[in-house]
mmCIF file of C-alpha atoms in Angstrom:
data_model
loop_
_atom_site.group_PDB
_atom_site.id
_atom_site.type_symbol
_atom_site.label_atom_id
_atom_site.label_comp_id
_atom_site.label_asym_id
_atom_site.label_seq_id
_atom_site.Cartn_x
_atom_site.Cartn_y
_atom_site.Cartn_z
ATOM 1 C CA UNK A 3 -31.153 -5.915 -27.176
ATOM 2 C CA UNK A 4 -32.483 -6.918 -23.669
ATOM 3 C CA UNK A 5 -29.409 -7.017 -20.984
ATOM 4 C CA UNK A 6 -27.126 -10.378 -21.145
ATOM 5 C CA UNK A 7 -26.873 -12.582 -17.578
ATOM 6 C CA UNK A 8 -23.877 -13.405 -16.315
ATOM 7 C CA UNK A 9 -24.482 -16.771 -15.542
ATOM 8 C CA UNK A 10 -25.830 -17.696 -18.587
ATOM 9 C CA UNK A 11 -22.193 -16.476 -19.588
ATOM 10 C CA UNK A 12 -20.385 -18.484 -17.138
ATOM 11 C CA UNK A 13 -21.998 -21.421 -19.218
ATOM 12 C CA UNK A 14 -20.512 -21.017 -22.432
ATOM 13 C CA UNK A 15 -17.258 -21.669 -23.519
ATOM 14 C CA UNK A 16 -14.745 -19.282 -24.622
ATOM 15 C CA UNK A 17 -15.011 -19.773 -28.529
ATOM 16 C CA UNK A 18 -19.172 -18.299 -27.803
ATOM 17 C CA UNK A 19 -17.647 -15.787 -25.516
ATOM 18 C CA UNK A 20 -15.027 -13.872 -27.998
ATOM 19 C CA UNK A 21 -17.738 -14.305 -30.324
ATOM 20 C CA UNK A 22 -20.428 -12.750 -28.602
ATOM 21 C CA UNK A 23 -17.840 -10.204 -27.341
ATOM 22 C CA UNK A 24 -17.291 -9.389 -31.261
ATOM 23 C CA UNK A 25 -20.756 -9.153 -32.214
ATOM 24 C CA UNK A 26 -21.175 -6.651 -29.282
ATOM 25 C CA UNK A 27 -18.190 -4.310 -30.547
ATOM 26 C CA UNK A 28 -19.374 -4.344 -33.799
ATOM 27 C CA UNK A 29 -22.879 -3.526 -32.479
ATOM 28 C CA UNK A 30 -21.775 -0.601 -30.244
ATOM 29 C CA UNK A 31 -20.030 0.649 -33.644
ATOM 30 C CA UNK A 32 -23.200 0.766 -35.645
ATOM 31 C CA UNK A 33 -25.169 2.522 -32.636
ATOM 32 C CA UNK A 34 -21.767 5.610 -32.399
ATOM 33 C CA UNK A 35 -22.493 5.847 -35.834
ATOM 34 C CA UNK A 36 -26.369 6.570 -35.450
ATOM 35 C CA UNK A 37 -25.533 8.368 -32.276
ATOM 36 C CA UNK A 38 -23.352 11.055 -34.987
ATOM 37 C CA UNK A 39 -25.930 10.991 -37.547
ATOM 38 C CA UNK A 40 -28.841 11.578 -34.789
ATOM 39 C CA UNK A 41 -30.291 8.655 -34.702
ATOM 40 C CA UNK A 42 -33.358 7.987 -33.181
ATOM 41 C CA UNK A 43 -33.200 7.891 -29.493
ATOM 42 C CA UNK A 44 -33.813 4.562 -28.256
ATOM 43 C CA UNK A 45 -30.730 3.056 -30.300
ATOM 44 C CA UNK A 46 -29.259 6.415 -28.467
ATOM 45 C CA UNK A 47 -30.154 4.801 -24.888
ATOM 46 C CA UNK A 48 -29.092 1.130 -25.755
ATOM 47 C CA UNK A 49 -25.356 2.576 -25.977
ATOM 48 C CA UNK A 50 -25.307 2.082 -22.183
ATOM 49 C CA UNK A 51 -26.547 -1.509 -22.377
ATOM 50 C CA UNK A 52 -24.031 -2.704 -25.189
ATOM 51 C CA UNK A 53 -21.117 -1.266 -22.923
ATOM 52 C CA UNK A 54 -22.739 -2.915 -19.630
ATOM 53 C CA UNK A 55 -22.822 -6.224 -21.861
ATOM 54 C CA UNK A 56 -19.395 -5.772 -23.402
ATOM 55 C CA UNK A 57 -17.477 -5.111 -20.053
ATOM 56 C CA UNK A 58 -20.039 -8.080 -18.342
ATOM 57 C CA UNK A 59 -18.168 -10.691 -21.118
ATOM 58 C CA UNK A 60 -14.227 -8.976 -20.418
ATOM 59 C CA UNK A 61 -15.291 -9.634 -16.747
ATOM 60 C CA UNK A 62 -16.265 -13.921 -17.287
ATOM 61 C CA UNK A 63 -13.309 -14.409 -19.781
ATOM 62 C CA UNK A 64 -10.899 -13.046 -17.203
ATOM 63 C CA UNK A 65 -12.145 -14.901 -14.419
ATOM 64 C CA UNK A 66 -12.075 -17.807 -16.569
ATOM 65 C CA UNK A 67 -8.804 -17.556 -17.537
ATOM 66 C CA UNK A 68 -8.040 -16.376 -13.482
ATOM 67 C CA UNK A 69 -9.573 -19.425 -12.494
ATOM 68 C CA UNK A 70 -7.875 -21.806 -15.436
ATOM 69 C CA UNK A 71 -4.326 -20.452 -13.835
ATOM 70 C CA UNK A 72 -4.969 -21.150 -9.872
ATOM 71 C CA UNK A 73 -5.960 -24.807 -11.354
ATOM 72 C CA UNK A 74 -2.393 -25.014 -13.034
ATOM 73 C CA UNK A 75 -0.524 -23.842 -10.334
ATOM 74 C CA UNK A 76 -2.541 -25.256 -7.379
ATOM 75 C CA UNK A 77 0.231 -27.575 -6.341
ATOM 76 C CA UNK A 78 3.382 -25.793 -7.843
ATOM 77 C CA UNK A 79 6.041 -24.421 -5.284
ATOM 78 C CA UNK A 80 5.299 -20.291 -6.421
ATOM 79 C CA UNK A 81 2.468 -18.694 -7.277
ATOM 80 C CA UNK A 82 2.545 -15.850 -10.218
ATOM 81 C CA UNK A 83 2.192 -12.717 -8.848
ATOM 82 C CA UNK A 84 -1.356 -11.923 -10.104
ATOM 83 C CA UNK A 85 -2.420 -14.754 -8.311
ATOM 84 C CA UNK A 86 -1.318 -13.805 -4.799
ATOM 85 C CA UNK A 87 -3.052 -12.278 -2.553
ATOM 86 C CA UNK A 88 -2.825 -8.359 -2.804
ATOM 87 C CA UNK A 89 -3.310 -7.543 0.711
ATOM 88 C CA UNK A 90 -1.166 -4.849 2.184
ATOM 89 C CA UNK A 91 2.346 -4.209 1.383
ATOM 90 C CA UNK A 92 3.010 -4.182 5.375
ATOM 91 C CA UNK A 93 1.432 -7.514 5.510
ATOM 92 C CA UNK A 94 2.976 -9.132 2.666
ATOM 93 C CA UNK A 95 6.480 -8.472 3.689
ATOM 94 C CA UNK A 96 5.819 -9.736 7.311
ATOM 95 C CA UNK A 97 6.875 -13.149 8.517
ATOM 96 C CA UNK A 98 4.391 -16.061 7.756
ATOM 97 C CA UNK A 99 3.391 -18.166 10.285
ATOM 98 C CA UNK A 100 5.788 -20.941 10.132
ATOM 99 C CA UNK A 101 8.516 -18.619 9.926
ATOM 100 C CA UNK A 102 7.314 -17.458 13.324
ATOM 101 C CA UNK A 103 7.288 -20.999 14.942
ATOM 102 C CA UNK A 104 10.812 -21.395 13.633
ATOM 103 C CA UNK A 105 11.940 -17.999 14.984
ATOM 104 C CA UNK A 106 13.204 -17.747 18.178
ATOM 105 C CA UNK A 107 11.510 -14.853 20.745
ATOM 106 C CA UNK A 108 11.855 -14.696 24.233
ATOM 107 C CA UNK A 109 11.979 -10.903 25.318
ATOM 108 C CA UNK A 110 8.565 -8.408 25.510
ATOM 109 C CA UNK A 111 6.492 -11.256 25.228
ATOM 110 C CA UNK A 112 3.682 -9.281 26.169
ATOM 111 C CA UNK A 113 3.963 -7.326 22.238
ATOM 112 C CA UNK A 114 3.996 -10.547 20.909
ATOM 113 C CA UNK A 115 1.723 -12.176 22.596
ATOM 114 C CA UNK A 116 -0.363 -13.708 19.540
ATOM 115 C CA UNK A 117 2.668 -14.867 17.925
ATOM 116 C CA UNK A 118 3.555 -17.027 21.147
ATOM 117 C CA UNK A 119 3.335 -20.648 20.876
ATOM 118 C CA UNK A 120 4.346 -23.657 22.387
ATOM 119 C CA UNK A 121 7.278 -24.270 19.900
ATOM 120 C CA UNK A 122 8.687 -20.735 21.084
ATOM 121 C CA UNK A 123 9.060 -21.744 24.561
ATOM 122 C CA UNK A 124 11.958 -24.362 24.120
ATOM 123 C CA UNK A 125 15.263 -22.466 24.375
ATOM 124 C CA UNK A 126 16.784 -21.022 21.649
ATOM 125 C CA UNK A 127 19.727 -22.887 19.805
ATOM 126 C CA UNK A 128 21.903 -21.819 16.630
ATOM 127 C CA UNK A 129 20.519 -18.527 16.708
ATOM 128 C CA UNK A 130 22.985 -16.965 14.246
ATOM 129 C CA UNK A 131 21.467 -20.023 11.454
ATOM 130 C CA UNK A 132 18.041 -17.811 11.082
ATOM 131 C CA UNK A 133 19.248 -14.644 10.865
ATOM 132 C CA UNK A 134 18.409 -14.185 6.698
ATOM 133 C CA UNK A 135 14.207 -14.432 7.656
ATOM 134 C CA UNK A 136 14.883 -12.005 10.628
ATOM 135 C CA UNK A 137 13.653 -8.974 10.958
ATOM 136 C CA UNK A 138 15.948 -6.066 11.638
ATOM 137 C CA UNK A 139 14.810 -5.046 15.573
ATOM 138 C CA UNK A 140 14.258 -8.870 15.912
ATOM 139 C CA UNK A 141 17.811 -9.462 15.084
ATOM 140 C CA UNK A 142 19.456 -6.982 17.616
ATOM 141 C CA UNK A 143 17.129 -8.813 20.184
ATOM 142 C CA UNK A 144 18.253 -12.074 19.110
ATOM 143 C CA UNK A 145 22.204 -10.894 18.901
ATOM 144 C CA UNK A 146 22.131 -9.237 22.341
ATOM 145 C CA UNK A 147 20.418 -12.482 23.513
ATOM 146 C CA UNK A 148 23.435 -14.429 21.776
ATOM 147 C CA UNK A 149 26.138 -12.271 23.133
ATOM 148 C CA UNK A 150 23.839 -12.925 27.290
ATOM 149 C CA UNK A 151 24.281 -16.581 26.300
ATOM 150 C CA UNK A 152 27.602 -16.786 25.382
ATOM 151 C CA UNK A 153 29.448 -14.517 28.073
#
């Protein structure tokens, strides 16, 4: 059995795919079998091929599937978690961008120099209303800035 290509995969549906994905188990069977009895060799050497095949057809289902799901949730408010992306757990925990504009920072601006924007430059009302997205250091900042403003 010559090697499968992928995008001659992509172009069936996924009836053909579980299918061929059958006939390929059941083929990789018979050629274990062979490979006990001592078969002869080149059935020994098209092990490798039927496995390269099999995972080749796992791989287009799931990214059909993959693909299937970011279509259904494209406009939906959350995204499963599968779908995010994985990135770092440092990153994924930081503030997103928007968060930032709303976020008040005036002090070390020259640390946070990429994060400055025009909307950070108006003064800083109702500080103690975003509190829940801050950070912990950015909240002492923003408290001592408070307690400046108040006194």
């Amino acid at each position: 059995m010559a090697r499968i290509k992928v995008h001659e995969l992509r172009a069936k549906s996924k009836a053909d795919l579980l299918n061929q994905l059958k006939d390929l188990k059941a083929e990789l069977a018979l050629l274990r079998v062979a490979k006990v009895t001592g078969g002869a060799p080149n059935k020994l050497s098209k092990i490798k091929v039927v496995r390269l095949s099999i995972a080749q057809v796992l791989t287009v289902i799931s990214q059909k599937q993959k693909l299937a799901l970011r279509d259904a949730f494209k406009n939906k408010k959350f995204l499963p978690l599968d779908l995010r992306p994985k990135k770092t757990r440092a990153i994924r925990r930081r503030l997103t961008k928007h968060q930032w504009i709303l976020y008040p920072i005036f002090c070390d601006r020259e640390r946070d120099k990429e994060h400055t924007t025009s909307a950070l430059r108006i003064p800083c009302l109702n500080l103690n209303v975003r509190f829940c997205t801050l950070q912990p250091s950015r909240l002492l900042i923003c408290l001592e800035m408070l307690t400046r403003s108040s006194v």
